[in-house]
């Protein structure tokens, strides 16, 4: 850090300083150097990612607690998820993380063509993920494996309670069933849709931001001297991948 | 403008610049679209003080309703039971989410933090403005919820009542969700600013303790608030879709809601108190004209308070159905969290010892803080002790405890800080005589209102109750009269502060002989904060006279 | 480090310390590692290890997550403050889960099958109306006959 007095008022304006490096159009005036600005942006992004970890983490905690509460129903409900679809989505996201990091590298090296290519591939992978998700969701809808009070699947080994309103439940209590009715299945699918839904929403947001970055990259905005947005969006995208890395085993591999 | 402080020759007093952050640009959009942290701080200040007024009116209504067991005023019932439930819920929700959580960090913090660091602005000015608009949006949504019938669940939204009751619960929780993100982004901004935008020569242990306090607060804001966010989302989904997580009728666990809720809300109370303590750490050395005792201890205690605050939340749930094991563990950890607070209290008092104490209004509020926080903090330990908590929980004892820490401590510190930085923010000095009147009424009114409630609680008066036994009426009445004095004190304070704005600017750069960097610039500061980048040349809180070379 | 007062060419001025980190080779190896781990975790799920299945799955997931964080997200070569922030997020999430599970697991102690009888205890003098004796455990007192 410089220990000499720097005139805050006029720093950054080329006309006032002969001998200063040319003013980068992205240089914000409250930062002394571009490097300081880049480092600060990185810290800001990591802080945001930490908040996302805790946001999703809350859902993981809820899922864990409910799994402990309804172990039988959760294990049985797991069987309705198709493993190869989850695995395919995992692979697709991992590849998209790879293409993303290559895009950042290309931006760092001022290689415009590669930036556009890899950003495009990342977006493509994200879209494939959403297509697979669409097939998964529509199958669930057909079978009635829906969240909360919309759950209507009849093939569970333990009957669900939600179907009857409180007043009728007592009257209609089936004497044949030894086990009490539970709602574990509905809860499982509530969590399934909440977690994959929130994750899917983050994928959508990611596609939107990546598209915007793609257009900026096409215009040649990013180079070795300024590639911060690509780097930061990359970090966000890796987080989306990270969350799926934990979602996948929890939902698709426990049986 | 000698305030009577024995000072070194006042260096750096120069002619007041014609242009400052208030008048440099004019017009609605120059404020609405500003990126200047000082303007954003002022907008927040107006917003939170308005919220304080709203929440305060609801508080007065609550106290008025409880004046007599018949709830009558001049022969007519003031509030029905259902209305009463809504009014105290609104009082709590507005005060917690619209006022006290944003208050110090977003208003005073936004204004002062970059100045103290010698920076031109916060790290992310656009995010700062966005945070303000998130706050405003959340506030409008909360007001809308009020208009659409208001919520009667208590500010804690406990399930299963909140998942099944009528009323705009979803709208209210959505408002709090939005407010939460305002808080998160403010904290994010401050952490990045403190890490990267310090003046040359300013290392971590050269930072003013106000910065340490705001930094510790920001850590909590960033880590805890997202869990509130997801909790509220789960609550909204439980209400709308019956997902089955919190409502026992559909297989949920209501205690799980409390775990989720208090995981944020306990650290949240440290979001409230840490900035208050941060202000006290500035007021006491300045008005004792003596360096702070135990700088590093206070700095470390701020951060450790923030971190330990995350592992005590179960002390809100001792009788809620939590397991005995968890209860005991949380109780033991709660004793731990008292230690950093104690460290600060002793250090502040030792700072005052043999200092050159000036009893200006900010210092009067700081001393008030010391007494009120002592009571509030200590009664927190009584509540953290299992055997006593079983009797005191959900009584007025709890209400008194948290008002002593939230209002008696945090709001006292806030008002003290407001007076301390008033000359810097507005360029005017307020009336010192009226300041003392306001502080006296604040002390009398506050203690009358809330000390009484400790007795009410230990005698068995439950909290949030509309009806009460006749034997409690004298204490309730005393508390209500106290609330009028409290209200009067605040009204007078607001009046003389606003009146000072009608004077021409008369404040010097450094009316209190403070040593932190904000006093090195004009009152009010210029738009870019400093004419030249300040470089830190002295240790923090060094009040020795500066010898100016001829 | 950068020196604002010196005229320097823009490309070398910023981020010069980052040129040697990463590289397509490192990233490709990371991807291959991730894909192999995915195959392992899928394969492991087809065997029944009971409780072990969850442990294995989460353990492999954590290794995968570490690879992503260290190499794709650059923390391996980044400034420590970013790693501390990342760790803090996971650490406090861990605290949250840990205490919730601690509570939940201990709560089952109150199922009827887990309860042991509470001995009848004398109450403080003056709390019972004259002549009457209050039992803290009425069921046990009834079973014990007219002993009290």
XYZ file of N, CA, C and O in Angstrom, chain A residues 2 5-9 28-31 36 39-41 43-44 47-48 51 54-55 58-59 62 65-66 69-70 148-150 183 187 190-191 194, chain B residues 120 122-126 184 188 191-192 195-197 200 222-223 226 230 234 237 240-245 250-253 256 260 528 531-533:
288
model
N 0.493 2.197 -0.740
C 1.254 3.443 -0.810
C 1.122 4.208 0.504
O 0.071 4.224 1.120
N 0.613 10.558 0.265
C -0.727 11.116 0.134
C -1.181 11.026 -1.309
O -0.477 11.428 -2.215
N -2.334 10.468 -1.502
C -2.874 10.405 -2.859
C -4.090 11.303 -2.902
O -4.958 11.234 -2.042
N -4.153 12.140 -3.865
C -5.275 13.055 -3.950
C -6.517 12.303 -4.402
O -6.621 11.872 -5.535
N -7.460 12.135 -3.492
C -8.635 11.328 -3.801
C -9.519 11.977 -4.852
O -10.181 11.321 -5.611
N -9.500 13.296 -4.854
C -10.471 13.978 -5.698
C -10.251 13.698 -7.166
O -11.178 13.518 -7.919
N -13.421 1.696 -10.431
C -14.312 2.519 -9.619
C -13.483 3.438 -8.720
O -12.459 3.039 -8.172
N -13.971 4.668 -8.542
C -13.116 5.704 -7.966
C -12.792 5.550 -6.497
O -11.852 6.160 -6.011
N -13.566 4.746 -5.781
C -13.236 4.646 -4.365
C -12.151 3.607 -4.111
O -11.710 3.429 -2.983
N -11.711 2.929 -5.187
C -10.589 2.000 -5.048
C -9.320 2.661 -5.563
O -9.342 3.401 -6.542
N -6.907 -3.922 -6.047
C -7.694 -3.804 -4.820
C -9.172 -4.046 -5.124
O -9.881 -4.731 -4.388
N -9.732 -7.837 -5.771
C -9.700 -8.609 -4.521
C -10.955 -8.380 -3.702
O -11.501 -9.295 -3.093
N -11.398 -7.120 -3.659
C -12.594 -6.794 -2.890
C -13.821 -7.486 -3.479
O -14.649 -8.040 -2.748
N -13.913 -7.466 -4.814
C -15.052 -8.122 -5.460
C -15.065 -9.612 -5.143
O -16.121 -10.200 -4.913
N -13.837 -11.094 -2.439
C -14.296 -11.265 -1.063
C -15.812 -11.138 -1.008
O -16.503 -11.931 -0.369
N -16.339 -10.142 -1.693
C -17.783 -9.932 -1.706
C -18.506 -11.159 -2.245
O -19.522 -11.597 -1.690
N -18.432 -14.036 0.246
C -19.390 -13.785 1.320
C -20.790 -14.146 0.856
O -21.561 -14.772 1.581
N -21.129 -13.757 -0.373
C -22.439 -14.106 -0.906
C -22.595 -15.616 -0.988
O -23.648 -16.165 -0.653
N -23.490 -17.101 2.246
C -24.913 -16.969 2.583
C -25.739 -18.025 1.856
O -26.694 -18.570 2.403
N -25.557 -21.312 3.642
C -26.434 -21.376 4.812
C -27.906 -21.420 4.409
O -28.707 -22.060 5.085
N -28.257 -20.775 3.334
C -29.641 -20.814 2.869
C -30.026 -22.229 2.473
O -31.007 -22.796 2.961
N -30.007 -24.782 5.370
C -31.209 -24.889 6.182
C -32.137 -25.973 5.656
O -32.716 -26.751 6.417
N -32.252 -26.039 4.326
C -33.095 -27.084 3.741
C -32.510 -28.467 3.992
O -33.236 -29.428 4.265
N -33.390 -29.393 7.502
C -34.788 -29.791 7.576
C -34.990 -31.184 7.026
O -35.682 -32.024 7.617
N -33.613 -33.757 9.460
C -34.466 -33.953 10.636
C -35.710 -34.750 10.268
O -36.161 -35.614 11.019
N -36.281 -34.468 9.119
C -37.480 -35.183 8.706
C -37.150 -36.626 8.351
O -37.966 -37.529 8.578
N -37.114 -38.495 11.372
C -38.459 -38.648 11.915
C -39.254 -39.712 11.172
O -40.078 -40.390 11.758
N -39.019 -39.839 9.877
C -39.769 -40.805 9.063
C -38.820 -41.690 8.261
O -38.870 -41.686 7.028
N -46.576 -31.885 -0.166
C -47.582 -31.526 0.818
C -48.973 -32.020 0.505
O -49.204 -33.212 0.235
N -49.918 -31.096 0.500
C -51.297 -31.534 0.382
C -51.665 -31.932 -1.041
O -52.783 -32.381 -1.284
N -50.762 -31.796 -1.988
C -51.050 -32.244 -3.355
C -50.639 -33.689 -3.595
O -50.838 -34.216 -4.682
N -47.427 -38.945 7.283
C -47.317 -38.040 6.139
C -45.898 -37.982 5.625
O -45.534 -37.070 4.918
N -44.072 -35.328 2.920
C -42.977 -34.481 3.384
C -41.730 -34.711 2.542
O -41.026 -33.766 2.187
N -42.204 -32.967 -0.563
C -42.121 -31.529 -0.335
C -40.665 -31.089 -0.381
O -40.309 -30.109 -1.045
N -39.830 -31.825 0.330
C -38.414 -31.458 0.345
C -37.767 -31.659 -1.013
O -36.929 -30.863 -1.441
N -38.812 -28.717 -3.057
C -38.234 -27.462 -2.543
C -36.756 -27.372 -2.879
O -36.266 -26.339 -3.346
N -13.188 6.464 0.773
C -14.095 7.349 0.057
C -15.538 6.855 0.120
O -16.470 7.623 -0.033
N -18.087 2.863 0.819
C -18.024 1.435 1.144
C -17.556 0.679 -0.098
O -17.453 1.241 -1.185
N -17.315 -0.619 0.075
C -16.759 -1.413 -1.016
C -17.690 -1.463 -2.219
O -17.250 -1.360 -3.361
N -18.985 -1.620 -1.952
C -19.937 -1.790 -3.056
C -21.072 -0.767 -2.920
O -22.144 -1.083 -2.392
N -20.850 0.455 -3.412
C -21.861 1.507 -3.220
C -23.217 1.179 -3.841
O -24.253 1.506 -3.259
N -23.228 0.529 -4.990
C -24.512 0.226 -5.624
C -25.274 -0.813 -4.805
O -26.496 -0.739 -4.652
N -28.350 -8.705 5.123
C -27.241 -9.521 4.629
C -26.306 -8.691 3.765
O -25.079 -8.717 3.930
N -22.393 -7.795 4.277
C -21.429 -8.195 3.248
C -20.565 -6.995 2.849
O -19.332 -7.071 2.761
N -18.039 -5.983 5.655
C -16.891 -6.881 5.813
C -15.866 -6.596 4.724
O -14.663 -6.440 5.002
N -16.334 -6.515 3.487
C -15.405 -6.249 2.382
C -14.720 -4.894 2.567
O -13.529 -4.750 2.307
N -12.019 -5.052 5.260
C -10.848 -5.810 4.827
C -9.973 -5.034 3.863
O -8.757 -5.113 3.923
N -10.606 -4.301 2.934
C -9.836 -3.815 1.803
C -9.700 -2.306 1.692
O -8.890 -1.824 0.907
N -10.512 -1.527 2.400
C -10.502 -0.087 2.125
C -9.961 0.737 3.288
O -10.344 1.890 3.470
N -3.962 3.991 4.404
C -2.578 3.542 4.532
C -2.113 3.663 5.971
O -2.381 4.657 6.646
N -24.170 -11.818 7.948
C -23.942 -12.630 6.755
C -24.215 -14.103 7.025
O -24.772 -14.810 6.184
N -23.849 -14.596 8.192
C -23.953 -16.031 8.426
C -25.309 -16.467 8.968
O -25.758 -17.570 8.690
N -29.359 -15.749 6.479
C -29.890 -16.674 5.471
C -30.744 -17.777 6.087
O -31.707 -18.238 5.460
N -34.549 -18.945 5.001
C -35.100 -20.245 4.641
C -36.203 -20.661 5.608
O -37.177 -21.312 5.228
N -39.887 -21.728 4.474
C -40.519 -22.978 4.894
C -41.858 -22.695 5.571
O -42.838 -23.430 5.367
N -44.378 -21.877 2.883
C -44.768 -23.066 2.132
C -45.629 -23.990 2.985
O -46.545 -24.644 2.487
N -49.029 -22.528 2.815
C -49.691 -22.607 1.504
C -49.858 -24.039 1.015
O -50.870 -24.379 0.430
N -48.860 -24.873 1.213
C -48.899 -26.195 0.616
C -48.918 -27.338 1.621
O -48.971 -28.492 1.227
N -48.820 -27.015 2.908
C -48.837 -28.085 3.895
C -47.707 -29.072 3.695
O -47.933 -30.287 3.656
N -46.487 -28.604 3.602
C -45.381 -29.507 3.297
C -45.068 -30.479 4.418
O -44.435 -31.497 4.201
N -45.519 -30.185 5.634
C -45.381 -31.180 6.690
C -44.104 -31.114 7.476
O -43.613 -32.126 7.979
N -43.534 -29.913 7.624
C -42.309 -29.816 8.398
C -42.554 -29.288 9.805
O -41.919 -29.718 10.758
N -49.938 -32.506 10.434
C -49.562 -33.183 9.188
C -48.168 -33.773 9.322
O -47.447 -33.934 8.353
N -47.783 -34.070 10.528
C -46.559 -34.826 10.732
C -45.324 -34.003 11.000
O -44.224 -34.539 11.076
N -45.492 -32.697 11.144
C -44.319 -31.858 11.330
C -43.913 -31.748 12.787
O -44.544 -32.299 13.683
N -42.838 -31.003 13.017
C -42.284 -30.856 14.358
C -42.223 -29.371 14.709
O -41.382 -28.651 14.170
N -38.923 -27.999 15.793
C -37.959 -27.786 14.718
C -38.053 -26.364 14.198
O -37.034 -25.730 13.906
N -34.982 -23.641 13.994
C -34.686 -22.849 12.807
C -34.772 -21.355 13.120
O -33.909 -20.568 12.746
N -16.660 13.690 -1.161
C -15.663 12.626 -1.254
C -14.971 12.348 0.076
O -13.940 11.704 0.102
N -10.316 15.786 1.749
C -9.634 16.528 0.684
C -8.463 15.717 0.159
O -8.257 15.574 -1.022
N -7.708 15.156 1.101
C -6.575 14.315 0.732
C -6.702 13.006 1.486
O -7.209 12.973 2.594
N -6.213 11.926 0.887
C -6.272 10.622 1.550
C -5.606 10.699 2.910
O -4.407 10.982 2.999
